[in-house]
Amino acid sequence: MFFAKDSQERLLAVKEQLKENTYRAQAIRRVEIPKPGSAEKRPLGIPTVRDRVVQTAVKMAIEPIFEREFAPRSYGFRPGRGCKDALREVGGRLREGHTHVVDVDIRGFFDNIPHEPLMKLLRERISDGRVLGLIEKFPKQGVLEEGVEPEPEKGSPQGGVISPLLANLYLNPLDWLLEEWGVIGVRYADDLVLLARSAGEARQALERQEAWMGEARLTLHPEKTRLVDMGQARAHFEFLGYRFLRTGRGKLLRLVSPKSKRKLRGKLKGPTRRTSGRCLPAIIAGINPKLRGWFEYFQHAHESELAELDQWVRMRLRSILRKRHKGRGRGRGRDHFKWPNRYFESLGLSSLERARADRLSLRHGATR
């Protein structure tokens, strides 16, 4: 809001600073956000509005230069690509027989990108010294913490507009090496899985990747990086909020990861607490956008996952009604007859299971 006031004058001032080479990036604001299902927190570096405007302009100018050279199985923060494309690629490769998986976790990737090797990659394609000098300022923005502005020696603020592009640039050599090694590497920013046809190929790819990480001054998380044989019953790994699971009968399922479930439930617990004083239609109107938004991303999960979450939401609502009728504990037993599923449907509650059925019906109708 501060930048919006007199925005035209502020933009002209920034333009003059860039023209006269007097522009200086300001300190970023550090924000710690919780990681779903973990006691750890993820640090985000939020640049000022002025710096976000400049970063956006620079990104628009240089992105086409590098976009032509990025590997085909890099999906994160690229035009015309997204999470669903990466997930579709992983699912397809598993079905083709690439069942030996390296579940990769790069330890603190955004906070540990070394500046000089990154700038070397930029200099290979950008010759304009002023543009390079401007880009160099962004990873070196100080962090405003308790009035102190230490200049980081490495890292690119996770939260900066240009950071995802720089991350893709830094990992692009690895993407192409994976192609040379004959391994399927599917990457979304720093989320990466390798898929091979044999355990030997997967193990060799992991060893080669560890060596590359050492040269790139990065490290793999020793506990979170693991080999998974997806040909074995109950084997699983997680990628972009989903869990890929091999059932005991050999079927490959795409489920919702436990962390993603906990995240949704965490968002819904407050509005659906038993002591809520709001009327039920108002509560339902408040949670429906969250359910619909969640469905748009997780609609491809196995139908049992959606049914389970529908049941949980209705249990929360029955618990509210139970308390209002002087009952104790969660909604259960006769509550299902007193307030059946169709009762909540009549109040407009969004159903994940119904949304899936409607979406499938539309698709089938379109293909006839």
mmCIF file of C-alpha atoms in Angstrom:
data_model
loop_
_atom_site.group_PDB
_atom_site.id
_atom_site.type_symbol
_atom_site.label_atom_id
_atom_site.label_comp_id
_atom_site.label_asym_id
_atom_site.label_seq_id
_atom_site.Cartn_x
_atom_site.Cartn_y
_atom_site.Cartn_z
ATOM 1 C CA MET A 1 0.000 0.000 0.000
ATOM 2 C CA PHE A 2 2.925 2.317 0.756
ATOM 3 C CA PHE A 3 4.319 1.943 -2.792
ATOM 4 C CA ALA A 4 0.858 2.350 -4.327
ATOM 5 C CA LYS A 5 0.694 5.872 -2.959
ATOM 6 C CA ASP A 6 2.326 8.147 -5.536
ATOM 7 C CA SER A 7 3.242 4.999 -7.508
ATOM 8 C CA GLN A 8 3.867 6.889 -10.760
ATOM 9 C CA GLU A 9 6.444 9.151 -9.112
ATOM 10 C CA ARG A 10 8.077 6.193 -7.348
ATOM 11 C CA LEU A 11 8.373 4.230 -10.584
ATOM 12 C CA LEU A 12 9.935 7.215 -12.329
ATOM 13 C CA ALA A 13 12.411 7.557 -9.468
ATOM 14 C CA VAL A 14 13.396 3.888 -9.772
ATOM 15 C CA LYS A 15 13.755 4.328 -13.533
ATOM 16 C CA GLU A 16 16.185 7.207 -12.995
ATOM 17 C CA GLN A 17 18.183 5.189 -10.460
ATOM 18 C CA LEU A 18 18.496 2.331 -12.928
ATOM 19 C CA LYS A 19 19.456 4.700 -15.719
ATOM 20 C CA GLU A 20 22.129 6.424 -13.616
ATOM 21 C CA ASN A 21 23.338 3.143 -12.103
ATOM 22 C CA THR A 22 22.571 4.351 -8.577
ATOM 23 C CA TYR A 23 19.907 1.749 -7.777
ATOM 24 C CA ARG A 24 20.561 -0.246 -4.611
ATOM 25 C CA ALA A 25 18.504 -3.230 -3.517
ATOM 26 C CA GLN A 26 17.061 -2.799 -0.038
ATOM 27 C CA ALA A 27 17.201 -5.300 2.806
ATOM 28 C CA ILE A 28 14.668 -8.109 2.605
ATOM 29 C CA ARG A 29 12.221 -8.969 5.372
ATOM 30 C CA ARG A 30 12.753 -12.419 6.858
ATOM 31 C CA VAL A 31 9.585 -14.436 7.507
ATOM 32 C CA GLU A 32 9.565 -17.911 9.036
ATOM 33 C CA ILE A 33 6.652 -20.094 7.921
ATOM 34 C CA PRO A 34 5.973 -23.574 9.349
ATOM 35 C CA LYS A 35 6.623 -26.628 7.206
ATOM 36 C CA PRO A 36 3.489 -28.802 7.051
ATOM 37 C CA GLY A 37 3.778 -31.849 9.308
ATOM 38 C CA SER A 38 7.099 -30.727 10.778
ATOM 39 C CA ALA A 39 8.454 -28.722 13.672
ATOM 40 C CA GLU A 40 10.866 -27.049 11.252
ATOM 41 C CA LYS A 41 10.258 -23.660 9.693
ATOM 42 C CA ARG A 42 10.939 -22.474 6.173
ATOM 43 C CA PRO A 43 12.679 -19.078 5.863
ATOM 44 C CA LEU A 44 11.245 -16.735 3.253
ATOM 45 C CA GLY A 45 12.982 -13.539 2.212
ATOM 46 C CA ILE A 46 10.438 -10.933 1.120
ATOM 47 C CA PRO A 47 11.898 -8.037 -0.925
ATOM 48 C CA THR A 48 10.341 -4.593 -0.779
ATOM 49 C CA VAL A 49 7.676 -3.709 -3.350
ATOM 50 C CA ARG A 50 10.166 -1.507 -5.191
ATOM 51 C CA ASP A 51 12.666 -4.364 -5.485
ATOM 52 C CA ARG A 52 9.956 -6.807 -6.564
ATOM 53 C CA VAL A 53 9.027 -4.428 -9.385
ATOM 54 C CA VAL A 54 12.654 -4.257 -10.538
ATOM 55 C CA GLN A 55 13.138 -8.019 -10.224
ATOM 56 C CA THR A 56 10.025 -8.627 -12.309
ATOM 57 C CA ALA A 57 11.312 -6.340 -15.061
ATOM 58 C CA VAL A 58 14.714 -8.053 -15.093
ATOM 59 C CA LYS A 59 13.116 -11.505 -15.102
ATOM 60 C CA MET A 60 10.931 -10.609 -18.076
ATOM 61 C CA ALA A 61 14.023 -9.411 -19.958
ATOM 62 C CA ILE A 62 16.317 -12.394 -19.347
ATOM 63 C CA GLU A 63 13.900 -15.320 -19.001
ATOM 64 C CA PRO A 64 13.541 -15.893 -22.781
ATOM 65 C CA ILE A 65 17.341 -16.179 -23.069
ATOM 66 C CA PHE A 66 17.517 -19.122 -20.672
ATOM 67 C CA GLU A 67 14.117 -20.657 -21.370
ATOM 68 C CA ARG A 68 15.411 -21.953 -24.714
ATOM 69 C CA GLU A 69 18.175 -23.870 -22.939
ATOM 70 C CA PHE A 70 16.327 -25.384 -19.985
ATOM 71 C CA ALA A 71 15.867 -29.158 -19.967
ATOM 72 C CA PRO A 72 12.475 -30.576 -20.985
ATOM 73 C CA ARG A 73 11.779 -32.245 -17.623
ATOM 74 C CA SER A 74 12.271 -29.081 -15.567
ATOM 75 C CA TYR A 75 8.756 -27.908 -14.714
ATOM 76 C CA GLY A 76 9.010 -25.375 -11.906
ATOM 77 C CA PHE A 77 8.191 -21.702 -12.470
ATOM 78 C CA ARG A 78 8.417 -21.921 -16.239
ATOM 79 C CA PRO A 79 5.958 -20.529 -18.809
ATOM 80 C CA GLY A 80 3.278 -23.039 -19.771
ATOM 81 C CA ARG A 81 4.434 -25.636 -17.226
ATOM 82 C CA GLY A 82 3.375 -26.564 -13.737
ATOM 83 C CA CYS A 83 3.053 -29.126 -10.970
ATOM 84 C CA LYS A 84 0.451 -31.195 -12.794
ATOM 85 C CA ASP A 85 2.780 -31.647 -15.768
ATOM 86 C CA ALA A 86 5.568 -32.871 -13.481
ATOM 87 C CA LEU A 87 3.219 -35.268 -11.670
ATOM 88 C CA ARG A 88 1.890 -36.597 -14.970
ATOM 89 C CA GLU A 89 5.462 -37.251 -16.128
ATOM 90 C CA VAL A 90 6.338 -39.133 -12.958
ATOM 91 C CA GLY A 91 3.185 -41.266 -13.091
ATOM 92 C CA GLY A 92 3.743 -42.087 -16.762
ATOM 93 C CA ARG A 93 7.377 -43.107 -16.247
ATOM 94 C CA LEU A 94 6.463 -45.363 -13.320
ATOM 95 C CA ARG A 95 3.883 -47.135 -15.479
ATOM 96 C CA GLU A 96 6.472 -47.553 -18.237
ATOM 97 C CA GLY A 97 8.727 -49.488 -15.872
ATOM 98 C CA HIS A 98 11.014 -46.815 -14.403
ATOM 99 C CA THR A 99 10.240 -48.143 -10.931
ATOM 100 C CA HIS A 100 13.603 -47.604 -9.208
ATOM 101 C CA VAL A 101 13.347 -44.138 -7.711
ATOM 102 C CA VAL A 102 15.812 -41.786 -6.080
ATOM 103 C CA ASP A 103 13.790 -39.511 -3.816
ATOM 104 C CA VAL A 104 16.051 -36.439 -3.718
ATOM 105 C CA ASP A 105 16.208 -33.758 -1.042
ATOM 106 C CA ILE A 106 18.691 -30.907 -1.523
ATOM 107 C CA ARG A 107 19.501 -29.513 1.898
ATOM 108 C CA GLY A 108 18.568 -25.816 2.179
ATOM 109 C CA PHE A 109 18.910 -25.289 -1.558
ATOM 110 C CA PHE A 110 17.771 -21.674 -1.907
ATOM 111 C CA ASP A 111 19.813 -20.591 1.112
ATOM 112 C CA ASN A 112 22.993 -22.242 -0.185
ATOM 113 C CA ILE A 113 23.245 -21.319 -3.877
ATOM 114 C CA PRO A 114 26.825 -19.986 -4.170
ATOM 115 C CA HIS A 115 26.937 -16.550 -5.760
ATOM 116 C CA GLU A 116 30.063 -16.721 -7.910
ATOM 117 C CA PRO A 117 29.235 -19.967 -9.776
ATOM 118 C CA LEU A 118 25.741 -18.600 -10.325
ATOM 119 C CA MET A 119 27.092 -15.382 -11.799
ATOM 120 C CA LYS A 120 29.443 -17.395 -14.020
ATOM 121 C CA LEU A 121 26.437 -19.155 -15.549
ATOM 122 C CA LEU A 122 24.745 -15.790 -16.082
ATOM 123 C CA ARG A 123 27.833 -14.295 -17.731
ATOM 124 C CA GLU A 124 27.877 -17.154 -20.261
ATOM 125 C CA ARG A 125 24.665 -15.824 -21.819
ATOM 126 C CA ILE A 126 24.411 -12.176 -20.764
ATOM 127 C CA SER A 127 27.028 -9.680 -21.923
ATOM 128 C CA ASP A 128 25.425 -6.457 -20.671
ATOM 129 C CA GLY A 129 27.475 -5.474 -17.625
ATOM 130 C CA ARG A 130 24.754 -3.240 -16.214
ATOM 131 C CA VAL A 131 22.194 -6.064 -16.277
ATOM 132 C CA LEU A 132 24.697 -8.450 -14.677
ATOM 133 C CA GLY A 133 25.511 -5.894 -12.005
ATOM 134 C CA LEU A 134 21.830 -5.458 -11.260
ATOM 135 C CA ILE A 135 21.195 -9.212 -10.997
ATOM 136 C CA GLU A 136 24.205 -9.610 -8.741
ATOM 137 C CA LYS A 137 22.604 -7.260 -6.220
ATOM 138 C CA PHE A 138 19.535 -9.452 -5.656
ATOM 139 C CA PRO A 139 21.104 -12.533 -4.005
ATOM 140 C CA LYS A 140 23.249 -10.225 -1.880
ATOM 141 C CA GLN A 141 20.366 -8.300 -0.366
ATOM 142 C CA GLY A 142 20.821 -7.943 3.362
ATOM 143 C CA VAL A 143 18.309 -9.483 5.729
ATOM 144 C CA LEU A 144 16.507 -7.111 8.072
ATOM 145 C CA GLU A 145 16.458 -8.853 11.459
ATOM 146 C CA GLU A 146 16.259 -6.825 14.647
ATOM 147 C CA GLY A 147 17.716 -3.815 12.879
ATOM 148 C CA VAL A 148 20.740 -5.744 11.543
ATOM 149 C CA GLU A 149 21.374 -6.075 7.816
ATOM 150 C CA PRO A 150 24.015 -8.780 7.301
ATOM 151 C CA GLU A 151 24.896 -9.347 3.643
ATOM 152 C CA PRO A 152 24.625 -13.069 2.845
ATOM 153 C CA GLU A 153 27.635 -14.801 1.322
ATOM 154 C CA LYS A 154 25.454 -17.346 -0.478
ATOM 155 C CA GLY A 155 21.809 -18.070 -1.258
ATOM 156 C CA SER A 156 18.975 -16.484 -3.203
ATOM 157 C CA PRO A 157 16.006 -15.313 -1.106
ATOM 158 C CA GLN A 158 13.145 -17.799 -1.329
ATOM 159 C CA GLY A 159 10.361 -15.307 -1.862
ATOM 160 C CA GLY A 160 12.159 -13.118 -4.371
ATOM 161 C CA VAL A 161 10.590 -12.787 -7.831
ATOM 162 C CA ILE A 162 13.777 -13.722 -9.675
ATOM 163 C CA SER A 163 14.921 -16.499 -7.320
ATOM 164 C CA PRO A 164 13.062 -19.372 -9.070
ATOM 165 C CA LEU A 165 14.645 -18.432 -12.406
ATOM 166 C CA LEU A 166 18.112 -18.324 -10.827
ATOM 167 C CA ALA A 167 17.435 -21.674 -9.156
ATOM 168 C CA ASN A 168 16.470 -23.240 -12.489
ATOM 169 C CA LEU A 169 19.606 -21.800 -14.063
ATOM 170 C CA TYR A 170 21.854 -23.226 -11.358
ATOM 171 C CA LEU A 171 20.371 -26.741 -11.559
ATOM 172 C CA ASN A 172 20.071 -26.803 -15.355
ATOM 173 C CA PRO A 173 23.503 -28.456 -15.861
ATOM 174 C CA LEU A 174 22.390 -31.289 -13.579
ATOM 175 C CA ASP A 175 19.161 -31.700 -15.585
ATOM 176 C CA TRP A 176 21.147 -32.237 -18.783
ATOM 177 C CA LEU A 177 23.622 -34.571 -17.088
ATOM 178 C CA LEU A 178 20.735 -36.765 -15.981
ATOM 179 C CA GLU A 179 19.696 -36.972 -19.637
ATOM 180 C CA GLU A 180 23.228 -38.100 -20.558
ATOM 181 C CA TRP A 181 23.214 -40.723 -17.798
ATOM 182 C CA GLY A 182 20.020 -42.201 -19.206
ATOM 183 C CA VAL A 183 18.042 -41.441 -16.060
ATOM 184 C CA ILE A 184 14.654 -39.733 -15.995
ATOM 185 C CA GLY A 185 15.000 -36.691 -13.739
ATOM 186 C CA VAL A 186 11.764 -34.807 -13.079
ATOM 187 C CA ARG A 187 12.324 -31.513 -11.302
ATOM 188 C CA TYR A 188 10.105 -28.744 -9.980
ATOM 189 C CA ALA A 189 12.418 -26.019 -8.609
ATOM 190 C CA ASP A 190 14.419 -27.901 -5.939
ATOM 191 C CA ASP A 191 11.982 -30.850 -5.732
ATOM 192 C CA LEU A 192 13.555 -33.656 -7.729
ATOM 193 C CA VAL A 193 12.981 -37.366 -8.320
ATOM 194 C CA LEU A 194 15.105 -39.673 -10.457
ATOM 195 C CA LEU A 195 13.533 -42.711 -12.111
ATOM 196 C CA ALA A 196 15.479 -45.660 -13.511
ATOM 197 C CA ARG A 197 14.726 -49.154 -14.808
ATOM 198 C CA SER A 198 17.085 -50.982 -12.450
ATOM 199 C CA ALA A 199 18.422 -50.673 -8.915
ATOM 200 C CA GLY A 200 21.967 -50.426 -10.295
ATOM 201 C CA GLU A 201 21.093 -47.496 -12.542
ATOM 202 C CA ALA A 202 19.368 -45.696 -9.679
ATOM 203 C CA ARG A 203 22.281 -46.256 -7.287
ATOM 204 C CA GLN A 204 24.810 -45.069 -9.876
ATOM 205 C CA ALA A 205 22.708 -41.972 -10.594
ATOM 206 C CA LEU A 206 22.609 -41.174 -6.876
ATOM 207 C CA GLU A 207 26.403 -41.516 -6.589
ATOM 208 C CA ARG A 208 26.982 -39.316 -9.622
ATOM 209 C CA GLN A 209 24.518 -36.759 -8.346
ATOM 210 C CA GLU A 210 26.224 -36.629 -4.953
ATOM 211 C CA ALA A 211 29.530 -35.938 -6.727
ATOM 212 C CA TRP A 212 27.927 -33.165 -8.805
ATOM 213 C CA MET A 213 26.387 -31.617 -5.700
ATOM 214 C CA GLY A 214 29.806 -31.490 -4.059
ATOM 215 C CA GLU A 215 31.253 -29.656 -7.057
ATOM 216 C CA ALA A 216 28.261 -27.285 -7.045
ATOM 217 C CA ARG A 217 28.769 -26.601 -3.307
ATOM 218 C CA LEU A 218 25.429 -28.155 -2.421
ATOM 219 C CA THR A 219 24.587 -31.200 -0.301
ATOM 220 C CA LEU A 220 21.901 -33.861 -0.310
ATOM 221 C CA HIS A 221 19.994 -34.399 2.910
ATOM 222 C CA PRO A 222 21.358 -37.772 4.138
ATOM 223 C CA GLU A 223 18.147 -38.834 5.856
ATOM 224 C CA LYS A 224 15.581 -37.575 3.358
ATOM 225 C CA THR A 225 17.358 -38.670 0.170
ATOM 226 C CA ARG A 226 16.629 -42.358 -0.394
ATOM 227 C CA LEU A 227 16.333 -45.177 -2.901
ATOM 228 C CA VAL A 228 12.846 -46.617 -3.387
ATOM 229 C CA ASP A 229 11.941 -49.776 -5.304
ATOM 230 C CA MET A 230 8.432 -49.000 -6.509
ATOM 231 C CA GLY A 231 8.069 -52.547 -7.744
ATOM 232 C CA GLN A 232 7.733 -53.708 -4.139
ATOM 233 C CA ALA A 233 4.400 -53.861 -2.312
ATOM 234 C CA ARG A 234 3.702 -50.846 -0.045
ATOM 235 C CA ALA A 235 6.674 -48.915 -1.455
ATOM 236 C CA HIS A 236 6.026 -45.196 -1.710
ATOM 237 C CA PHE A 237 7.545 -41.747 -2.154
ATOM 238 C CA GLU A 238 6.176 -38.227 -2.095
ATOM 239 C CA PHE A 239 6.399 -35.523 -4.716
ATOM 240 C CA LEU A 240 4.683 -32.128 -4.886
ATOM 241 C CA GLY A 241 2.100 -32.923 -2.229
ATOM 242 C CA TYR A 242 1.139 -36.336 -3.588
ATOM 243 C CA ARG A 243 2.169 -39.824 -2.445
ATOM 244 C CA PHE A 244 2.830 -42.469 -5.086
ATOM 245 C CA LEU A 245 2.081 -45.889 -3.574
ATOM 246 C CA ARG A 246 2.383 -49.467 -4.805
ATOM 247 C CA THR A 247 -0.396 -51.518 -3.251
ATOM 248 C CA GLY A 248 -0.099 -55.074 -2.021
ATOM 249 C CA ARG A 249 -1.824 -56.201 -5.215
ATOM 250 C CA GLY A 250 0.648 -54.341 -7.397
ATOM 251 C CA LYS A 251 -1.547 -51.388 -8.329
ATOM 252 C CA LEU A 252 0.013 -47.923 -8.518
ATOM 253 C CA LEU A 253 -2.011 -45.290 -6.677
ATOM 254 C CA ARG A 254 -1.644 -41.534 -6.442
ATOM 255 C CA LEU A 255 -2.659 -40.503 -2.933
ATOM 256 C CA VAL A 256 -2.548 -37.259 -0.968
ATOM 257 C CA SER A 257 0.584 -37.047 1.168
ATOM 258 C CA PRO A 258 0.002 -37.057 4.935
ATOM 259 C CA LYS A 259 1.566 -33.587 5.144
ATOM 260 C CA SER A 260 -0.925 -32.223 2.607
ATOM 261 C CA LYS A 261 -3.828 -33.732 4.542
ATOM 262 C CA ARG A 262 -2.601 -32.220 7.803
ATOM 263 C CA LYS A 263 -2.221 -28.847 6.116
ATOM 264 C CA LEU A 264 -5.837 -28.856 4.901
ATOM 265 C CA ARG A 265 -7.165 -30.040 8.243
ATOM 266 C CA GLY A 266 -5.156 -27.342 9.982
ATOM 267 C CA LYS A 267 -6.865 -24.704 7.845
ATOM 268 C CA LEU A 268 -10.312 -26.113 8.570
ATOM 269 C CA LYS A 269 -10.014 -26.816 12.285
ATOM 270 C CA GLY A 270 -10.392 -23.190 13.350
ATOM 271 C CA PRO A 271 -13.590 -22.442 11.398
ATOM 272 C CA THR A 272 -15.130 -25.802 12.422
ATOM 273 C CA ARG A 273 -14.304 -25.851 16.134
ATOM 274 C CA ARG A 274 -17.118 -27.233 18.285
ATOM 275 C CA THR A 275 -17.450 -23.966 20.213
ATOM 276 C CA SER A 276 -18.027 -21.860 17.085
ATOM 277 C CA GLY A 277 -20.851 -19.397 17.579
ATOM 278 C CA ARG A 278 -21.552 -18.939 13.882
ATOM 279 C CA CYS A 279 -24.575 -20.500 12.216
ATOM 280 C CA LEU A 280 -23.865 -23.611 10.181
ATOM 281 C CA PRO A 281 -24.585 -22.026 6.758
ATOM 282 C CA ALA A 282 -22.029 -19.290 7.564
ATOM 283 C CA ILE A 283 -19.430 -21.864 8.639
ATOM 284 C CA ILE A 284 -19.993 -23.842 5.454
ATOM 285 C CA ALA A 285 -19.772 -20.698 3.312
ATOM 286 C CA GLY A 286 -16.425 -19.945 4.974
ATOM 287 C CA ILE A 287 -14.823 -23.346 4.398
ATOM 288 C CA ASN A 288 -16.183 -24.004 0.894
ATOM 289 C CA PRO A 289 -13.549 -21.857 -0.900
ATOM 290 C CA LYS A 290 -10.781 -23.767 0.906
ATOM 291 C CA LEU A 291 -12.288 -27.103 -0.121
ATOM 292 C CA ARG A 292 -12.756 -26.027 -3.731
ATOM 293 C CA GLY A 293 -9.224 -24.647 -3.980
ATOM 294 C CA TRP A 294 -7.789 -27.817 -2.469
ATOM 295 C CA PHE A 295 -9.779 -29.952 -4.910
ATOM 296 C CA GLU A 296 -8.413 -28.098 -7.933
ATOM 297 C CA TYR A 297 -4.929 -29.321 -7.075
ATOM 298 C CA PHE A 298 -5.700 -32.750 -5.572
ATOM 299 C CA GLN A 299 -8.539 -33.817 -7.870
ATOM 300 C CA HIS A 300 -6.320 -36.554 -9.349
ATOM 301 C CA ALA A 301 -5.846 -38.310 -6.019
ATOM 302 C CA HIS A 302 -7.501 -41.685 -5.519
ATOM 303 C CA GLU A 303 -11.228 -41.302 -4.836
ATOM 304 C CA SER A 304 -10.901 -42.900 -1.383
ATOM 305 C CA GLU A 305 -8.741 -39.975 -0.280
ATOM 306 C CA LEU A 306 -11.431 -37.461 -1.195
ATOM 307 C CA ALA A 307 -14.146 -39.523 0.480
ATOM 308 C CA GLU A 308 -12.065 -39.736 3.668
ATOM 309 C CA LEU A 309 -11.668 -35.955 3.858
ATOM 310 C CA ASP A 310 -15.361 -35.410 3.110
ATOM 311 C CA GLN A 311 -16.180 -37.674 6.049
ATOM 312 C CA TRP A 312 -13.784 -35.763 8.304
ATOM 313 C CA VAL A 313 -15.375 -32.407 7.402
ATOM 314 C CA ARG A 314 -18.881 -33.714 8.061
ATOM 315 C CA MET A 315 -17.694 -35.190 11.368
ATOM 316 C CA ARG A 316 -16.490 -31.722 12.407
ATOM 317 C CA LEU A 317 -19.839 -30.188 11.492
ATOM 318 C CA ARG A 318 -21.788 -32.924 13.290
ATOM 319 C CA SER A 319 -19.644 -32.289 16.366
ATOM 320 C CA ILE A 320 -20.767 -28.644 16.334
ATOM 321 C CA LEU A 321 -24.402 -29.677 16.110
ATOM 322 C CA ARG A 322 -23.916 -32.357 18.770
ATOM 323 C CA LYS A 323 -22.552 -29.796 21.225
ATOM 324 C CA ARG A 324 -25.420 -27.416 20.491
ATOM 325 C CA HIS A 325 -27.792 -30.230 21.396
ATOM 326 C CA LYS A 326 -25.994 -30.756 24.738
ATOM 327 C CA GLY A 327 -24.026 -33.758 23.513
ATOM 328 C CA ARG A 328 -20.360 -34.480 24.181
ATOM 329 C CA GLY A 329 -17.489 -35.532 21.987
ATOM 330 C CA ARG A 330 -17.311 -35.949 18.245
ATOM 331 C CA GLY A 331 -20.237 -36.432 15.904
ATOM 332 C CA ARG A 332 -20.837 -40.176 15.614
ATOM 333 C CA GLY A 333 -23.396 -42.963 15.875
ATOM 334 C CA ARG A 334 -26.959 -41.689 15.654
ATOM 335 C CA ASP A 335 -25.706 -38.267 14.579
ATOM 336 C CA HIS A 336 -25.393 -39.731 11.063
ATOM 337 C CA PHE A 337 -29.146 -40.387 11.056
ATOM 338 C CA LYS A 338 -30.050 -37.099 12.736
ATOM 339 C CA TRP A 339 -27.889 -35.075 10.313
ATOM 340 C CA PRO A 340 -27.280 -37.272 7.250
ATOM 341 C CA ASN A 341 -24.961 -36.363 4.406
ATOM 342 C CA ARG A 342 -27.826 -34.921 2.357
ATOM 343 C CA TYR A 343 -28.524 -32.455 5.196
ATOM 344 C CA PHE A 344 -25.114 -30.821 4.715
ATOM 345 C CA GLU A 345 -25.557 -31.001 0.963
ATOM 346 C CA SER A 346 -28.804 -29.038 1.346
ATOM 347 C CA LEU A 347 -26.832 -26.335 3.199
ATOM 348 C CA GLY A 348 -24.422 -26.051 0.266
ATOM 349 C CA LEU A 349 -21.397 -27.911 1.656
ATOM 350 C CA SER A 350 -18.868 -28.604 -1.099
ATOM 351 C CA SER A 351 -18.095 -32.294 -1.472
ATOM 352 C CA LEU A 352 -14.701 -33.353 -2.823
ATOM 353 C CA GLU A 353 -16.104 -36.704 -3.902
ATOM 354 C CA ARG A 354 -19.029 -35.086 -5.713
ATOM 355 C CA ALA A 355 -16.738 -32.538 -7.370
ATOM 356 C CA ARG A 356 -14.614 -35.393 -8.698
ATOM 357 C CA ALA A 357 -17.665 -37.223 -10.067
ATOM 358 C CA ASP A 358 -18.916 -34.032 -11.745
ATOM 359 C CA ARG A 359 -15.484 -33.362 -13.280
ATOM 360 C CA LEU A 360 -15.248 -36.911 -14.645
ATOM 361 C CA SER A 361 -18.776 -36.678 -16.045
ATOM 362 C CA LEU A 362 -17.873 -33.488 -17.922
ATOM 363 C CA ARG A 363 -14.746 -35.100 -19.360
ATOM 364 C CA HIS A 364 -16.608 -38.180 -20.516
ATOM 365 C CA GLY A 365 -19.289 -36.017 -22.077
ATOM 366 C CA ALA A 366 -16.668 -33.989 -23.937
ATOM 367 C CA THR A 367 -15.069 -37.118 -25.451
ATOM 368 C CA ARG A 368 -18.316 -38.559 -26.825
#
